[in-house]
mmCIF file of C-alpha atoms and ligand atoms in Angstrom:
data_model
loop_
_atom_site.group_PDB
_atom_site.id
_atom_site.type_symbol
_atom_site.label_atom_id
_atom_site.label_comp_id
_atom_site.label_asym_id
_atom_site.label_seq_id
_atom_site.Cartn_x
_atom_site.Cartn_y
_atom_site.Cartn_z
ATOM 1 C CA MET A 1 3.259 -19.010 37.374
ATOM 2 C CA SER A 2 2.508 -15.545 38.696
ATOM 3 C CA GLN A 3 5.233 -12.932 38.872
ATOM 4 C CA PRO A 4 6.893 -12.590 42.260
ATOM 5 C CA HIS A 5 5.336 -9.684 44.129
ATOM 6 C CA VAL A 6 7.389 -7.182 46.130
ATOM 7 C CA LEU A 7 5.760 -4.588 48.389
ATOM 8 C CA ILE A 8 7.873 -1.440 48.788
ATOM 9 C CA VAL A 9 7.172 0.632 51.900
ATOM 10 C CA GLU A 10 9.221 3.818 51.531
ATOM 11 C CA ASP A 11 8.201 7.411 52.220
ATOM 12 C CA GLU A 12 10.756 9.076 49.933
ATOM 13 C CA PRO A 13 9.142 9.239 46.474
ATOM 14 C CA ALA A 14 12.442 9.178 44.538
ATOM 15 C CA GLN A 15 13.692 6.099 46.399
ATOM 16 C CA ARG A 16 10.322 4.400 45.972
ATOM 17 C CA GLU A 17 10.415 5.062 42.225
ATOM 18 C CA VAL A 18 13.994 3.856 41.681
ATOM 19 C CA LEU A 19 13.319 0.686 43.616
ATOM 20 C CA GLY A 20 10.021 0.026 41.885
ATOM 21 C CA TYR A 21 11.489 0.700 38.469
ATOM 22 C CA ASN A 22 14.425 -1.645 38.996
ATOM 23 C CA LEU A 23 12.329 -4.440 40.489
ATOM 24 C CA GLU A 24 9.856 -4.254 37.609
ATOM 25 C CA ALA A 25 12.703 -4.200 35.088
ATOM 26 C CA GLU A 26 13.753 -7.552 36.557
ATOM 27 C CA GLY A 27 10.285 -9.023 36.151
ATOM 28 C CA PHE A 28 8.838 -8.474 39.603
ATOM 29 C CA ARG A 29 5.384 -7.064 40.229
ATOM 30 C CA THR A 30 5.506 -4.219 42.748
ATOM 31 C CA THR A 31 3.026 -2.493 44.989
ATOM 32 C CA ARG A 32 4.103 0.624 46.827
ATOM 33 C CA ALA A 33 3.130 2.223 50.128
ATOM 34 C CA GLU A 34 4.264 5.623 51.379
ATOM 35 C CA ASP A 35 3.953 5.011 55.103
ATOM 36 C CA GLY A 36 3.703 2.203 57.628
ATOM 37 C CA GLU A 37 -0.049 2.388 58.065
ATOM 38 C CA GLN A 38 -0.642 2.101 54.329
ATOM 39 C CA GLY A 39 1.917 -0.709 54.181
ATOM 40 C CA LEU A 40 -0.006 -2.791 56.735
ATOM 41 C CA ILE A 41 -3.275 -2.231 54.846
ATOM 42 C CA MET A 42 -1.646 -3.249 51.555
ATOM 43 C CA VAL A 43 -0.284 -6.484 53.031
ATOM 44 C CA ASP A 44 -3.869 -7.432 53.946
ATOM 45 C CA GLU A 45 -5.273 -6.444 50.569
ATOM 46 C CA ASP A 46 -2.668 -8.140 48.389
ATOM 47 C CA ALA A 47 -0.143 -10.271 50.279
ATOM 48 C CA PRO A 48 3.367 -9.847 48.824
ATOM 49 C CA ASP A 49 6.098 -12.496 48.506
ATOM 50 C CA VAL A 50 8.726 -10.113 49.917
ATOM 51 C CA ILE A 51 8.557 -6.710 51.652
ATOM 52 C CA VAL A 52 11.208 -4.009 51.328
ATOM 53 C CA LEU A 53 10.566 -1.851 54.366
ATOM 54 C CA ASP A 54 12.108 1.496 55.195
ATOM 55 C CA TRP A 55 13.014 1.962 58.852
ATOM 56 C CA MET A 56 12.037 5.622 59.248
ATOM 57 C CA LEU A 57 8.435 6.078 58.129
ATOM 58 C CA PRO A 58 5.668 8.495 59.083
ATOM 59 C CA ASN A 59 2.615 7.271 61.060
ATOM 60 C CA VAL A 60 3.693 3.703 61.851
ATOM 61 C CA SER A 61 7.498 3.146 61.814
ATOM 62 C CA GLY A 62 9.138 0.373 59.821
ATOM 63 C CA ILE A 63 10.161 -1.349 63.054
ATOM 64 C CA GLU A 64 6.551 -1.387 64.248
ATOM 65 C CA VAL A 65 5.293 -2.664 60.875
ATOM 66 C CA CYS A 66 7.883 -5.455 61.039
ATOM 67 C CA ARG A 67 6.975 -6.343 64.624
ATOM 68 C CA GLN A 68 3.248 -6.481 63.847
ATOM 69 C CA LEU A 69 3.678 -8.620 60.716
ATOM 70 C CA LYS A 70 6.036 -11.033 62.459
ATOM 71 C CA MET A 71 3.529 -11.497 65.320
ATOM 72 C CA ARG A 72 0.714 -12.588 62.992
ATOM 73 C CA ASN A 73 0.475 -16.222 61.892
ATOM 74 C CA ASP A 74 -0.761 -15.264 58.428
ATOM 75 C CA THR A 75 2.071 -12.799 57.687
ATOM 76 C CA ARG A 76 4.986 -14.153 59.767
ATOM 77 C CA SER A 77 6.573 -16.034 56.885
ATOM 78 C CA ILE A 78 6.728 -13.059 54.484
ATOM 79 C CA PRO A 79 10.437 -12.096 54.284
ATOM 80 C CA ILE A 80 11.150 -8.494 55.278
ATOM 81 C CA ILE A 81 14.233 -6.596 54.119
ATOM 82 C CA MET A 82 14.690 -3.541 56.301
ATOM 83 C CA LEU A 83 16.280 -0.361 54.918
ATOM 84 C CA SER A 84 17.971 2.087 57.239
ATOM 85 C CA ALA A 85 20.027 5.224 56.909
ATOM 86 C CA ARG A 86 21.820 4.367 60.128
ATOM 87 C CA SER A 87 24.633 1.894 60.121
ATOM 88 C CA GLU A 88 25.362 1.420 63.807
ATOM 89 C CA GLU A 89 25.598 -2.173 64.912
ATOM 90 C CA VAL A 90 23.043 -1.576 67.631
ATOM 91 C CA ASP A 91 20.492 -0.658 64.979
ATOM 92 C CA LYS A 92 21.307 -3.794 63.079
ATOM 93 C CA VAL A 93 20.732 -5.914 66.147
ATOM 94 C CA ARG A 94 17.476 -4.132 66.916
ATOM 95 C CA GLY A 95 16.367 -4.625 63.345
ATOM 96 C CA LEU A 96 16.995 -8.326 63.529
ATOM 97 C CA GLU A 97 15.296 -8.593 66.921
ATOM 98 C CA THR A 98 12.093 -7.311 65.357
ATOM 99 C CA GLY A 99 12.243 -10.353 63.108
ATOM 100 C CA ALA A 100 13.475 -8.669 59.918
ATOM 101 C CA ASP A 101 14.986 -11.281 57.604
ATOM 102 C CA ASP A 102 17.658 -9.019 56.183
ATOM 103 C CA TYR A 103 18.966 -5.524 56.609
ATOM 104 C CA VAL A 104 20.400 -3.052 54.085
ATOM 105 C CA VAL A 105 22.032 0.265 54.999
ATOM 106 C CA LYS A 106 21.361 3.353 52.876
ATOM 107 C CA PRO A 107 22.821 4.419 50.542
ATOM 108 C CA TYR A 108 22.759 1.028 48.909
ATOM 109 C CA ALA A 109 23.646 -0.126 45.407
ATOM 110 C CA VAL A 110 20.478 -1.183 43.596
ATOM 111 C CA ALA A 111 22.175 -4.363 42.331
ATOM 112 C CA GLU A 112 22.988 -5.305 45.922
ATOM 113 C CA LEU A 113 19.389 -4.823 47.061
ATOM 114 C CA MET A 114 18.107 -6.793 44.036
ATOM 115 C CA ALA A 115 20.399 -9.649 45.052
ATOM 116 C CA ARG A 116 19.008 -9.558 48.594
ATOM 117 C CA VAL A 117 15.424 -9.596 47.278
ATOM 118 C CA ARG A 118 16.252 -12.613 45.105
ATOM 119 C CA THR A 119 17.845 -14.377 48.077
ATOM 120 C CA GLN A 120 14.650 -13.944 50.115
ATOM 121 C CA LEU A 121 12.466 -14.988 47.172
ATOM 122 C CA ARG A 122 14.546 -18.101 46.696
ATOM 123 C CA ARG A 123 13.521 -19.140 50.208
ATOM 124 C CA VAL A 124 9.791 -18.588 49.744
ATOM 125 C CA ARG A 125 9.297 -19.119 46.002
ATOM 126 C CA PRO A 126 12.414 -20.836 44.653
ATOM 127 C CA SER A 127 10.899 -21.560 41.259
ATOM 128 C CA THR A 128 10.559 -17.835 40.481
ATOM 129 C CA VAL A 129 14.240 -16.966 40.866
ATOM 130 C CA GLY A 130 16.902 -18.089 38.467
ATOM 131 C CA GLN A 131 20.074 -18.844 40.320
ATOM 132 C CA ILE A 132 22.482 -19.301 37.413
ATOM 133 C CA LEU A 133 22.909 -16.626 34.750
ATOM 134 C CA THR A 134 24.594 -17.651 31.536
ATOM 135 C CA PHE A 135 25.940 -15.789 28.526
ATOM 136 C CA GLU A 136 27.758 -17.728 25.801
ATOM 137 C CA ASP A 137 30.415 -19.710 27.711
ATOM 138 C CA ILE A 138 30.185 -17.542 30.838
ATOM 139 C CA SER A 139 28.180 -18.736 33.819
ATOM 140 C CA LEU A 140 27.460 -16.771 36.992
ATOM 141 C CA ASP A 141 25.878 -18.190 40.126
ATOM 142 C CA SER A 142 24.251 -15.297 41.969
ATOM 143 C CA GLU A 143 24.030 -17.299 45.187
ATOM 144 C CA THR A 144 27.552 -18.701 45.535
ATOM 145 C CA HIS A 145 29.163 -15.829 43.520
ATOM 146 C CA ARG A 146 30.978 -18.448 41.435
ATOM 147 C CA VAL A 147 31.832 -17.301 37.923
ATOM 148 C CA THR A 148 33.185 -19.607 35.219
ATOM 149 C CA ARG A 149 34.149 -19.190 31.595
ATOM 150 C CA GLY A 150 34.455 -22.306 29.476
ATOM 151 C CA GLY A 151 34.296 -24.273 32.719
ATOM 152 C CA ASN A 152 37.292 -22.473 34.253
ATOM 153 C CA GLU A 153 36.648 -20.602 37.474
ATOM 154 C CA LEU A 154 37.307 -16.849 37.379
ATOM 155 C CA LYS A 155 38.231 -14.745 40.385
ATOM 156 C CA LEU A 156 36.388 -11.423 40.338
ATOM 157 C CA GLY A 157 36.449 -8.617 42.885
ATOM 158 C CA PRO A 158 33.076 -7.606 44.399
ATOM 159 C CA THR A 159 32.649 -4.595 42.103
ATOM 160 C CA GLU A 160 33.513 -6.601 38.965
ATOM 161 C CA PHE A 161 31.091 -9.310 40.131
ATOM 162 C CA ARG A 162 28.252 -6.785 40.458
ATOM 163 C CA LEU A 163 29.137 -5.274 37.073
ATOM 164 C CA LEU A 164 29.067 -8.683 35.413
ATOM 165 C CA THR A 165 25.777 -9.574 37.150
ATOM 166 C CA THR A 166 24.236 -6.362 35.819
ATOM 167 C CA PHE A 167 25.456 -7.130 32.299
ATOM 168 C CA MET A 168 24.387 -10.772 32.406
ATOM 169 C CA GLU A 169 20.871 -9.967 33.568
ATOM 170 C CA LYS A 170 20.318 -8.082 30.304
ATOM 171 C CA PRO A 171 22.742 -9.189 27.578
ATOM 172 C CA GLY A 172 22.913 -6.710 24.699
ATOM 173 C CA ARG A 173 21.519 -3.837 26.716
ATOM 174 C CA VAL A 174 23.665 -0.708 26.547
ATOM 175 C CA TRP A 175 24.369 0.771 29.971
ATOM 176 C CA SER A 176 25.597 4.341 30.374
ATOM 177 C CA ARG A 177 28.343 4.962 32.926
ATOM 178 C CA GLU A 178 25.798 6.812 35.102
ATOM 179 C CA GLN A 179 23.391 3.850 35.019
ATOM 180 C CA LEU A 180 26.207 1.507 35.984
ATOM 181 C CA LEU A 181 27.179 3.833 38.840
ATOM 182 C CA ASP A 182 23.589 3.756 40.132
ATOM 183 C CA ARG A 183 23.291 0.004 39.962
ATOM 184 C CA VAL A 184 26.724 -1.133 40.962
ATOM 185 C CA TRP A 185 27.957 1.570 43.348
ATOM 186 C CA GLY A 186 24.715 3.206 44.543
ATOM 187 C CA ARG A 187 23.398 6.571 43.490
ATOM 188 C CA ASP A 188 24.216 8.481 46.674
ATOM 189 C CA ILE A 189 27.893 7.602 46.618
ATOM 190 C CA TYR A 190 30.153 10.025 44.793
ATOM 191 C CA VAL A 191 32.262 8.099 42.327
ATOM 192 C CA ASP A 192 33.779 9.569 39.182
ATOM 193 C CA THR A 193 32.450 7.994 35.998
ATOM 194 C CA ARG A 194 36.058 7.156 35.042
ATOM 195 C CA THR A 195 35.998 4.683 37.938
ATOM 196 C CA VAL A 196 33.505 2.703 35.854
ATOM 197 C CA ASP A 197 36.070 2.492 33.045
ATOM 198 C CA VAL A 198 38.726 1.254 35.469
ATOM 199 C CA HIS A 199 36.507 -1.575 36.740
ATOM 200 C CA ILE A 200 35.337 -2.461 33.226
ATOM 201 C CA GLY A 201 39.034 -2.808 32.364
ATOM 202 C CA ARG A 202 39.568 -5.162 35.304
ATOM 203 C CA LEU A 203 36.482 -7.178 34.400
ATOM 204 C CA ARG A 204 37.692 -7.543 30.796
ATOM 205 C CA LYS A 205 41.116 -8.651 31.955
ATOM 206 C CA VAL A 206 39.672 -11.462 34.079
ATOM 207 C CA LEU A 207 37.146 -12.518 31.426
ATOM 208 C CA THR A 208 39.832 -12.806 28.741
ATOM 209 C CA GLN A 209 42.674 -14.260 30.825
ATOM 210 C CA GLN A 210 42.026 -17.772 29.450
ATOM 211 C CA GLY A 211 42.225 -16.446 25.894
ATOM 212 C CA GLY A 212 38.517 -16.021 25.063
ATOM 213 C CA ALA A 213 37.238 -13.020 23.083
ATOM 214 C CA ASP A 214 36.338 -9.873 25.028
ATOM 215 C CA PRO A 215 32.527 -10.069 25.494
ATOM 216 C CA VAL A 216 32.197 -6.488 26.801
ATOM 217 C CA ARG A 217 31.418 -4.046 24.033
ATOM 218 C CA THR A 218 32.262 -0.337 24.258
ATOM 219 C CA VAL A 219 29.485 1.700 22.675
ATOM 220 C CA ARG A 220 30.985 5.015 21.667
ATOM 221 C CA GLY A 221 29.233 7.945 23.332
ATOM 222 C CA ALA A 222 26.799 5.627 25.120
ATOM 223 C CA GLY A 223 28.531 3.217 27.481
ATOM 224 C CA TYR A 224 28.983 -0.534 27.682
ATOM 225 C CA ALA A 225 27.089 -3.694 26.808
ATOM 226 C CA LEU A 226 27.636 -7.418 27.097
ATOM 227 C CA GLY A 227 27.548 -8.951 23.650
HETATM 228 CA CA1 CA B 301 12.218 7.169 55.347
#
């Protein structure tokens, strides 16, 4: 089975790199275009499973790229996740009228965008996306957001859910507070690194409320890991 392929069309090099890096770390193959014109050419050369498309692009705008792809029989079914710096509802509606399958407002948390990419992939290539993550007796369903430990359902807040998802995707990996901020909160949002500690504390409390051992490990001077 080939790796799922995500085309990133984003003119800001730093954003393109972060997105590409994170998608590849999760096992996706990525191709990357820096403007709309190049994006359209790359779709023809190597059709992706999902497209992450920035709204504001030089040459051909993201909206125009979306419109063109959704008009063509051979590309209509490729899911498009549109990125925009503007959050107004009117933009959202316009984005969806062009046929975009989903819409994410910048700045976004990488974990959130990864979840959206997986949701779209599940529609077009369900076999490539694992829906249930497990670690020891903990189970997390990324689609329904249901988390259980030893069969008992746990109630997590949205931030704790994203933290746990990040941990469960790579058990044993040590995450620095800065890396967790990038993935869980989004890199453009100013949040003190101590906020990470607060939410880790909340996550631990929920995970251990039934009496199980604390699975979150504090790595002195480095950060946190699951297991
Ligand atoms: Ca842009």
